[in-house]
Amino acid sequence: MNKTININLANTFFHIDEDAYAKLQRYLEAIRRSFTDSEGRDEIIADIEARIAELFTERQQHDRQVISTKEVDEVITIMGQPEDYLVDEEIFDDAPKAKARTRGTHKEQKKLYRDTDNKYISGVSSGLGHYLGIDTIWIRLLWILLTFASGFTFIFVYVLFWVLVPEAKTTAEKLAMTGEEVNISNIEKKIKEGFDNVADKVKNVDYEKVGTKVKSSTDTFFDAIGNVFMFIFKIFAKLIGILLLIISASTLIGLFIGLFTAGTIDMFGMGQPWMEFVQASVEAPIWLISAMMFFAVGIPFFFLFYLGLKILVSNVKSIGSIAKFTLLGLWIISIIGLTIFGLKTASVHTVTGSETINEALFTDPTDTLVVEMVVAENIDNRYYRNSDFDIIRDGSERKIYSEDVHFQVRSTTDSVATIKVIKESHGMNYDDANRNATAIEYDYSISGNTLKLNNFLTTDYANKFRDQEVNIVIYIPEGSTIYFDKTTKRGISRMYNNDQGFHSGYAISEHYWRMNDDTLECLDCEENDDVKEEEKDTVINKIKIDAKGIDINVKDKSGDSFKMKVDESGVQIKSN
């Protein structure tokens, strides 16, 4: 167990191990002794301490982490040891030996900064010159050409560089701008070069007097403009940060309450009725889908929240590389999982299967066939009794309930009426779709001349919702009469083959109809004066040609009709 010491290094607070502190203190004392007679000693020491503090900060995972001897050794290896205090190297005999360096031959990766030491406006051009390895004068000429060529719109690009690219203030940043290693030797060299430049300018003051005066005036003017831009940008950035915080926090809270809570309830078997409806359609547990939705949507909004926080609070610490990569991995896994579940859910609706049942209706052809639809009022234990789609319980068993049942009427040459029940369902393939169609439970009954059709179908809950439906076709002989009870209003479909032009089941029901040439003729509909007046001036001709022969029906405006039929037995002609 070691003691820890709190230190302030370059205005940055650190917790450091006692042994590591002793080594760091000896190292800094040796540096101070090596620069005792150097010009700009205080500036050199301050920049070296700032660089060491920066390296310590890079190696910290959190605020409470203690700097150990390992971190101190790494920093010493990077910073190096001044040649003029090699006599003190025995105090670092336990430190890792730095590899021999060839001075001036090794280059670090350059970083983009604004070089305000060589600026005319903001230092953007000189900073780009260092970064690209091009003389600054060519960069400035390029800016001027692009500005005129773009109709002065390129000025906004320059302003963006001015606002977004940081200024190289410290010696370490100026070294990084030119791609030089940030170590003791280069820091010393850079600071001494600065003093030499000042001395040269003092010597040449007479020659540079006019240029310096002009440049100083230019700097003052553009610095004022830059300050205005920075002030506006900071206000705008703060507003963006507040907006990001509000939006991302609201979204995360909503996701937690809506998705994560729902999934947790389902996982612990406390599901609500609405969850059974969702589970009947999807191909994965709700709790798993909820968790994946939470991560897929929530993680990007978490980073937006973190970004807004960093905009508003400048000293917010990083969440660390481990946390970032963990969240990224969770997000990728969630996106892949949701995609797989989505494709699987969509695939079960790609193929349609069916089962057909045909049965003769032994009714008296001279009587009217009455069609009724039996509603599901006798089914108990429904969740929502007024819903077209529902879930019913029969003891411990659950069933899917649907009112997707429709029927239509067609003519037949047979002497008796027949019914065809077509059960349809979707599936992943034809076998699966046909199995789902066969599993549909649907009933109807015939009592005398009354055909009772259930207005609903059911299937086992395990079959899930696969767009199950029942379509019924009632075939009645030519000349037969049919009556649609008021209960059939919602069940009638595709009944456009009537002489009234009715398209709605509400209009077709509660009327008597006679089948004539596959067209229903209304026997008790009120005459439409407009239609009647139009028929007075219209001649209706119907010609039907098929394998059985040729049928020609003609009805003139006076009401006289002419019918001719040609088939295997010969030619038959009827007229009134």
XYZ file of C-alpha atoms in Angstrom:
576
model
C 0.000 0.000 0.000
C 1.576 3.295 -1.164
C 0.872 6.894 -0.292
C -0.528 9.253 -2.914
C 0.240 12.931 -3.296
C -1.844 15.647 -4.904
C 0.143 17.894 -7.237
C -0.604 20.889 -9.453
C 1.310 20.578 -12.689
C 0.750 23.365 -15.237
C -2.543 24.268 -13.528
C -3.770 20.663 -13.836
C -4.583 18.587 -10.753
C -3.165 15.024 -10.496
C -3.094 12.178 -7.947
C 0.411 10.679 -8.054
C 2.056 7.742 -6.297
C 4.759 8.696 -3.749
C 7.545 6.845 -5.587
C 6.407 8.245 -8.934
C 6.336 11.745 -7.429
C 9.916 11.389 -6.174
C 11.119 10.303 -9.641
C 9.202 13.112 -11.362
C 10.576 15.669 -8.906
C 14.195 14.509 -9.520
C 13.573 14.664 -13.283
C 12.216 18.229 -13.180
C 15.061 19.360 -10.885
C 17.588 17.941 -13.316
C 15.911 19.846 -16.156
C 15.994 23.087 -14.166
C 19.722 22.631 -13.435
C 20.445 21.992 -17.104
C 18.864 25.297 -18.111
C 20.349 27.437 -15.317
C 22.242 29.714 -17.673
C 19.878 29.455 -20.621
C 18.005 32.420 -22.019
C 14.247 32.024 -21.587
C 14.716 29.425 -18.818
C 11.322 30.061 -17.216
C 9.464 29.769 -20.526
C 11.269 26.504 -21.330
C 10.467 24.977 -17.929
C 6.817 26.092 -18.139
C 6.371 24.531 -21.599
C 8.053 21.296 -20.504
C 5.739 21.032 -17.481
C 2.704 21.765 -19.684
C 3.761 18.998 -22.074
C 4.238 16.526 -19.208
C 0.791 17.436 -17.837
C -0.679 16.850 -21.308
C 0.952 13.398 -21.528
C -0.338 12.465 -18.048
C -3.855 13.564 -19.026
C -3.759 11.375 -22.158
C -2.979 8.347 -20.008
C -5.741 8.948 -17.458
C -8.892 6.840 -17.804
C -10.801 8.759 -15.118
C -10.332 11.640 -12.673
C -9.513 9.423 -9.694
C -6.737 7.488 -11.429
C -3.331 7.676 -9.700
C -0.212 8.420 -11.750
C 2.239 5.561 -11.151
C 5.936 5.024 -11.866
C 4.945 3.393 -15.159
C 3.381 6.606 -16.465
C 6.367 8.667 -15.283
C 8.775 6.315 -17.117
C 6.699 6.606 -20.298
C 6.763 10.403 -20.112
C 10.540 10.457 -19.519
C 11.013 8.190 -22.543
C 8.973 10.574 -24.727
C 10.465 13.820 -23.404
C 14.074 12.608 -23.286
C 16.975 13.819 -21.142
C 19.030 16.963 -21.907
C 22.584 16.145 -22.983
C 24.106 18.688 -20.603
C 23.028 16.835 -17.468
C 24.152 13.293 -18.384
C 26.094 13.381 -15.118
C 22.770 13.011 -13.307
C 21.642 9.979 -15.335
C 22.512 7.585 -12.519
C 19.426 8.802 -10.637
C 17.328 7.383 -13.529
C 19.191 4.068 -13.796
C 15.916 2.184 -13.256
C 14.145 4.114 -16.037
C 13.793 2.582 -19.506
C 16.626 3.614 -21.804
C 15.459 5.736 -24.694
C 16.534 4.681 -28.136
C 19.199 6.774 -29.808
C 17.647 9.531 -31.849
C 19.018 11.287 -34.875
C 18.273 14.925 -34.244
C 16.057 16.506 -36.822
C 15.463 13.314 -38.874
C 12.375 11.970 -37.091
C 9.065 13.659 -37.886
C 5.815 13.345 -35.986
C 2.424 13.469 -37.670
C 1.501 17.094 -38.248
C -1.538 18.685 -36.649
C -3.528 21.545 -38.130
C -3.292 24.791 -36.154
C -3.476 28.484 -37.002
C 0.000 30.041 -36.995
C -0.701 33.422 -35.401
C 3.025 34.280 -35.267
C 3.066 34.677 -39.045
C -0.463 35.899 -39.617
C -1.919 38.731 -41.638
C -5.558 38.033 -40.793
C -5.983 34.937 -38.625
C -3.068 32.603 -39.352
C -5.138 30.140 -41.407
C -2.911 30.321 -44.494
C 0.357 29.947 -42.590
C -1.109 27.033 -40.592
C -2.200 25.298 -43.802
C 1.241 25.969 -45.251
C 2.895 24.102 -42.358
C 0.358 21.260 -42.566
C 0.609 20.799 -46.356
C 4.318 21.568 -46.624
C 3.717 24.473 -49.020
C 5.089 27.994 -48.804
C 2.561 30.291 -47.160
C 2.609 32.790 -50.036
C 1.120 30.187 -52.412
C -1.659 29.356 -49.940
C -2.555 33.046 -49.654
C -2.597 33.458 -53.435
C -4.834 30.378 -53.713
C -7.294 31.854 -51.204
C -7.465 35.083 -53.219
C -8.040 33.230 -56.510
C -10.724 30.969 -55.010
C -12.455 33.954 -53.430
C -12.793 35.799 -56.756
C -13.576 32.624 -58.740
C -16.416 31.667 -56.386
C -17.999 35.096 -56.331
C -16.667 35.792 -52.821
C -18.558 32.804 -51.397
C -15.236 31.186 -50.476
C -14.883 33.802 -47.754
C -17.319 31.719 -45.681
C -14.966 28.737 -46.017
C -12.136 30.890 -44.708
C -14.299 32.018 -41.781
C -15.100 28.372 -40.961
C -11.363 27.586 -40.855
C -10.848 30.656 -38.681
C -13.518 29.559 -36.208
C -12.957 25.787 -36.142
C -9.139 25.473 -36.398
C -7.473 26.186 -33.018
C -4.590 28.603 -32.600
C -1.111 27.212 -31.862
C -0.482 28.922 -28.520
C 1.926 26.697 -26.621
C 5.357 25.578 -27.756
C 4.122 21.975 -27.890
C 1.316 22.968 -30.266
C 3.720 24.949 -32.459
C 6.031 21.917 -32.678
C 3.097 19.628 -33.499
C 2.028 22.109 -36.208
C 5.352 21.645 -38.013
C 5.542 17.898 -37.352
C 8.464 18.025 -34.911
C 8.756 15.848 -31.824
C 7.532 17.527 -28.670
C 10.452 16.820 -26.368
C 12.847 18.805 -24.170
C 15.391 19.388 -26.912
C 12.884 20.732 -29.425
C 11.033 22.839 -26.838
C 14.334 24.463 -25.862
C 15.233 24.998 -29.506
C 11.845 26.506 -30.366
C 11.856 28.957 -27.477
C 15.430 30.055 -28.154
C 14.528 30.601 -31.812
C 11.777 32.888 -30.627
C 14.265 34.942 -28.608
C 16.665 35.054 -31.545
C 13.897 36.311 -33.805
C 13.077 39.072 -31.344
C 16.773 40.078 -31.191
C 17.006 40.159 -34.982
C 13.906 42.322 -35.208
C 15.369 44.755 -32.689
C 18.547 44.996 -34.803
C 16.564 45.549 -37.992
C 13.976 47.858 -36.455
C 14.729 50.653 -38.897
C 14.135 48.442 -41.924
C 10.997 46.800 -40.609
C 9.470 49.820 -38.961
C 6.969 50.610 -41.706
C 6.049 46.955 -42.375
C 5.580 46.249 -38.697
C 3.357 49.264 -38.281
C 1.143 48.263 -41.195
C 1.002 44.673 -40.042
C 0.164 45.738 -36.491
C -2.745 47.856 -37.718
C -3.951 44.974 -39.878
C -3.699 42.526 -36.974
C -5.706 44.840 -34.725
C -8.502 45.224 -37.267
C -8.805 41.533 -38.106
C -8.416 40.499 -34.465
C -11.471 42.626 -33.687
C -13.416 40.932 -36.498
C -12.219 37.551 -35.281
C -13.386 38.287 -31.758
C -16.844 39.207 -33.059
C -17.035 35.994 -35.092
C -15.874 33.909 -32.135
C -18.418 35.569 -29.823
C -21.272 34.848 -32.259
C -20.041 31.321 -32.836
C -19.821 30.595 -29.100
C -23.391 31.805 -28.531
C -24.620 29.708 -31.456
C -22.670 26.688 -30.163
C -24.195 27.063 -26.684
C -27.698 27.144 -28.182
C -26.914 24.027 -30.217
C -25.594 22.334 -27.079
C -28.768 23.146 -25.114
C -30.928 21.906 -27.999
C -28.950 18.650 -28.226
C -29.290 18.089 -24.483
C -33.060 18.637 -24.473
C -33.761 16.482 -27.549
C -31.421 13.631 -26.610
C -32.481 13.548 -22.941
C -36.188 13.513 -23.858
C -35.618 10.734 -26.387
C -33.616 8.608 -23.949
C -36.226 8.988 -21.205
C -39.020 8.125 -23.643
C -37.118 5.076 -24.889
C -36.465 3.866 -21.375
C -40.093 4.192 -20.317
C -41.627 2.973 -23.579
C -39.379 0.220 -24.908
C -37.146 -0.948 -22.089
C -39.953 -1.042 -19.525
C -42.258 -2.926 -21.902
C -39.554 -5.456 -22.608
C -38.830 -5.929 -18.912
C -42.521 -6.527 -18.164
C -42.663 -9.150 -20.920
C -39.459 -10.833 -19.744
C -40.861 -11.329 -16.234
C -44.205 -12.672 -17.487
C -46.267 -9.593 -16.615
C -47.397 -8.889 -20.170
C -50.443 -6.766 -20.939
C -53.092 -7.728 -23.543
C -51.658 -5.368 -26.183
C -48.348 -7.196 -25.963
C -50.050 -10.421 -27.051
C -51.176 -8.676 -30.232
C -47.606 -7.575 -30.974
C -46.206 -11.016 -30.198
C -48.731 -12.556 -32.610
C -47.061 -10.708 -35.501
C -43.311 -10.672 -34.766
C -40.788 -13.486 -34.845
C -38.844 -12.723 -31.649
C -39.503 -12.129 -27.928
C -40.723 -8.613 -27.200
C -38.149 -8.068 -24.448
C -35.312 -8.824 -26.888
C -36.716 -6.521 -29.578
C -37.260 -3.790 -26.947
C -33.667 -4.074 -25.721
C -32.294 -3.920 -29.262
C -34.511 -0.945 -30.114
C -33.296 0.787 -26.937
C -29.635 0.317 -27.899
C -30.092 0.981 -31.638
C -31.870 4.303 -31.080
C -30.596 5.227 -27.625
C -26.823 4.948 -28.202
C -26.689 7.597 -30.982
C -28.796 9.919 -28.822
C -26.494 9.232 -25.852
C -23.541 10.453 -27.896
C -25.581 13.495 -28.936
C -26.250 14.131 -25.240
C -22.538 13.764 -24.504
C -21.702 16.132 -27.385
C -24.150 18.740 -26.080
C -22.624 18.404 -22.607
C -19.117 18.934 -23.959
C -20.279 22.021 -25.860
C -21.737 23.542 -22.697
C -19.120 22.341 -20.183
C -15.537 22.626 -21.423
C -13.903 20.424 -18.763
C -16.085 17.311 -19.233
C -13.850 14.247 -19.176
C -13.880 11.631 -21.911
C -15.899 8.479 -21.256
C -12.893 6.400 -22.304
C -12.073 4.231 -25.304
C -13.372 1.034 -23.679
C -16.816 2.546 -23.097
C -16.923 4.041 -26.610
C -16.046 0.770 -28.349
C -18.433 -1.180 -26.092
C -21.326 1.115 -26.992
C -20.365 0.956 -30.674
C -20.352 -2.850 -30.516
C -23.766 -2.928 -28.826
C -25.152 -0.556 -31.460
C -23.836 -2.677 -34.356
C -25.171 -5.895 -32.784
C -28.587 -4.279 -32.218
C -28.807 -2.997 -35.807
C -27.857 -6.418 -37.186
C -30.319 -8.178 -34.849
C -33.226 -5.865 -35.733
C -32.449 -6.282 -39.428
C -32.515 -10.076 -39.097
C -35.791 -10.027 -37.143
C -37.304 -7.570 -39.620
C -36.347 -9.724 -42.603
C -37.637 -12.836 -40.851
C -40.964 -11.166 -40.042
C -41.295 -9.917 -43.621
C -40.389 -13.323 -45.072
C -43.431 -15.020 -43.511
C -45.662 -12.831 -45.702
C -43.962 -13.574 -49.032
C -46.093 -16.538 -50.195
C -49.875 -17.049 -50.169
C -51.356 -20.508 -49.607
C -54.977 -21.625 -49.717
C -57.389 -24.452 -49.002
C -60.691 -24.755 -50.915
C -63.876 -26.498 -49.727
C -66.789 -27.113 -52.129
C -70.257 -28.235 -50.990
C -73.707 -28.402 -52.590
C -76.551 -26.510 -50.915
C -79.588 -28.745 -51.131
C -82.170 -26.014 -51.237
C -85.479 -25.844 -53.065
C -84.626 -23.974 -56.302
C -88.124 -22.509 -56.375
C -87.589 -20.815 -53.027
C -85.489 -17.763 -52.328
C -82.011 -18.458 -50.932
C -81.567 -16.282 -47.835
C -77.987 -15.382 -46.833
C -77.252 -14.339 -43.250
C -74.004 -13.683 -41.369
C -73.647 -14.863 -37.801
C -71.788 -12.386 -35.612
C -69.466 -13.473 -32.832
C -71.522 -12.261 -29.887
C -71.574 -15.762 -28.434
C -67.764 -15.843 -28.063
C -66.676 -14.927 -24.546
C -63.264 -13.977 -23.162
C -62.420 -11.520 -25.905
C -60.118 -8.617 -25.107
C -61.783 -6.026 -27.331
C -65.328 -7.013 -28.302
C -65.736 -4.313 -30.961
C -62.502 -5.079 -32.767
C -62.204 -6.761 -36.184
C -58.992 -8.407 -34.966
C -58.854 -9.890 -31.491
C -57.485 -12.620 -29.265
C -59.897 -14.992 -27.531
C -59.308 -17.464 -24.750
C -60.805 -20.913 -24.473
C -59.657 -22.033 -21.046
C -55.872 -22.059 -21.136
C -55.809 -21.950 -24.954
C -55.545 -18.757 -26.955
C -56.854 -18.170 -30.455
C -56.544 -15.404 -33.011
C -59.877 -13.931 -34.052
C -60.437 -12.052 -37.330
C -63.446 -10.731 -39.204
C -61.662 -10.798 -42.561
C -64.515 -12.844 -44.141
C -66.183 -11.856 -47.446
C -68.452 -13.488 -50.013
C -69.750 -12.951 -53.530
C -72.385 -14.534 -55.769
C -71.926 -16.104 -59.205
C -74.246 -18.001 -61.556
C -74.009 -21.715 -62.304
C -75.518 -24.010 -64.933
C -76.176 -26.658 -62.274
C -79.661 -27.138 -60.939
C -78.641 -26.650 -57.301
C -76.752 -23.935 -55.496
C -73.214 -24.644 -54.292
C -70.788 -22.929 -51.948
C -67.010 -22.676 -52.233
C -65.029 -21.673 -49.154
C -61.477 -20.469 -49.868
C -59.169 -20.160 -46.854
C -56.056 -18.100 -47.518
C -52.968 -17.331 -45.447
C -49.391 -16.138 -45.871
C -46.278 -18.103 -45.041
C -42.514 -18.361 -45.481
C -42.947 -20.895 -48.288
C -45.808 -22.716 -49.992
C -45.884 -25.574 -47.498
C -45.900 -23.158 -44.573
C -48.589 -20.990 -46.203
C -50.789 -23.999 -47.002
C -50.432 -25.277 -43.418
C -51.484 -21.888 -42.085
C -54.473 -21.844 -44.455
C -55.554 -25.362 -43.430
C -55.312 -24.358 -39.757
C -58.015 -21.681 -40.230
C -61.220 -22.578 -38.399
C -64.380 -21.432 -40.175
C -68.001 -22.652 -39.929
C -71.249 -22.138 -41.836
C -74.611 -23.896 -41.788
C -77.682 -24.404 -43.999
C -81.152 -24.550 -42.507
C -83.905 -24.983 -45.091
C -83.282 -22.254 -47.617
C -81.245 -20.092 -45.200
C -77.464 -20.090 -45.477
C -75.771 -18.859 -42.299
C -72.156 -17.730 -42.676
C -69.934 -16.878 -39.740
C -68.594 -13.340 -40.053
C -65.340 -14.374 -38.360
C -62.556 -16.941 -38.504
C -60.237 -18.265 -35.800
C -56.878 -19.987 -35.692
C -54.583 -21.179 -32.934
C -52.402 -18.439 -31.375
C -49.274 -20.462 -32.138
C -49.953 -20.007 -35.877
C -49.485 -16.231 -35.401
C -51.061 -13.564 -37.563
C -50.383 -14.312 -41.226
C -53.093 -12.228 -42.944
C -55.571 -15.100 -42.646
C -58.823 -14.528 -44.518
C -61.819 -16.435 -45.860
C -63.397 -15.735 -49.261
C -66.700 -17.416 -50.119
C -68.297 -17.820 -53.531
C -72.003 -18.771 -53.674
C -73.097 -20.270 -57.012
C -76.826 -20.125 -57.741
C -78.679 -21.392 -60.861
C -79.943 -19.027 -63.519
C -83.377 -17.671 -62.670
C -83.000 -18.344 -58.936
C -83.705 -15.646 -56.375
C -81.430 -14.651 -53.484
C -81.976 -12.315 -50.558
C -79.181 -10.734 -48.518
C -80.001 -10.164 -44.858
C -79.011 -6.883 -43.194
C -76.252 -8.773 -41.334
C -74.387 -9.221 -44.645
C -73.657 -5.514 -45.184
C -69.992 -5.762 -44.273
C -69.424 -9.219 -45.736
C -70.456 -8.600 -49.352
C -67.481 -8.037 -51.680
C -66.926 -7.693 -55.413
C -70.704 -7.671 -56.109
C -70.469 -5.285 -59.044
C -72.421 -7.610 -61.376
C -75.848 -6.108 -60.689
C -78.218 -4.069 -62.843
C -78.330 -1.200 -60.338
C -74.606 -0.452 -60.421
C -74.342 -0.892 -56.634
C -70.808 -1.279 -55.320
C -71.495 -1.211 -51.582
C -72.771 -4.081 -49.486
C -74.924 -1.580 -47.610
C -76.855 -0.891 -50.844
C -77.042 -4.509 -51.998
C -78.288 -5.975 -48.714
C -81.981 -6.163 -47.748
C -83.064 -6.629 -51.366
C -84.283 -9.544 -53.478
C -82.177 -10.367 -56.524
C -82.665 -12.733 -59.473
C -79.688 -14.284 -61.232
C -79.855 -13.678 -64.976
C -76.798 -14.271 -67.199
C -74.423 -13.910 -64.283
C -76.009 -10.533 -63.475
C -78.170 -9.868 -60.448
C -81.417 -8.123 -61.256
C -83.031 -6.293 -58.390
C -86.686 -7.243 -57.858
C -87.653 -4.670 -55.228
C -85.349 -1.702 -55.836
C -86.967 1.691 -56.325
C -86.813 2.914 -59.889
C -84.275 5.604 -60.515
C -85.909 8.281 -62.674
C -82.598 9.296 -64.218
C -81.771 5.696 -65.123
C -85.290 5.060 -66.411
C -85.183 8.152 -68.637
C -81.780 7.119 -69.959
C -82.967 3.580 -70.709
C -85.796 4.961 -72.870
C -83.244 6.144 -75.394
C -80.835 3.217 -75.056
C -80.598 -0.120 -76.800
C -78.914 -2.772 -74.639
C -76.983 -5.440 -76.538
C -75.249 -8.388 -74.828
C -73.185 -10.913 -76.758
C -71.579 -13.858 -74.974
C -69.285 -16.281 -76.783
C -67.746 -19.238 -74.964
C -67.170 -22.988 -75.337
C -70.878 -23.675 -74.860
C -71.888 -21.544 -77.817
C -73.091 -18.029 -78.641
C -75.721 -16.015 -76.693
C -77.116 -12.768 -78.131
C -79.513 -10.600 -76.089
C -81.000 -7.393 -77.478
C -83.351 -5.040 -75.643
C -84.573 -1.912 -77.371
C -85.786 1.375 -75.899
C -89.428 0.310 -75.993
C -88.800 -2.687 -73.777
C -88.987 -5.360 -76.487
C -86.318 -8.054 -76.253
C -84.749 -10.523 -78.634
C -82.651 -13.536 -77.593
C -80.741 -15.976 -79.816
C -78.683 -18.925 -78.617
C -76.467 -21.094 -80.843
C -75.039 -24.336 -79.390
C -74.698 -28.042 -80.182
C -78.472 -28.545 -80.231
C -78.947 -25.884 -82.888
C -80.327 -22.346 -82.930
C -82.913 -21.070 -80.434
C -84.656 -17.706 -80.877
C -86.958 -16.016 -78.368
C -88.664 -12.647 -78.533
C -91.559 -10.849 -76.887
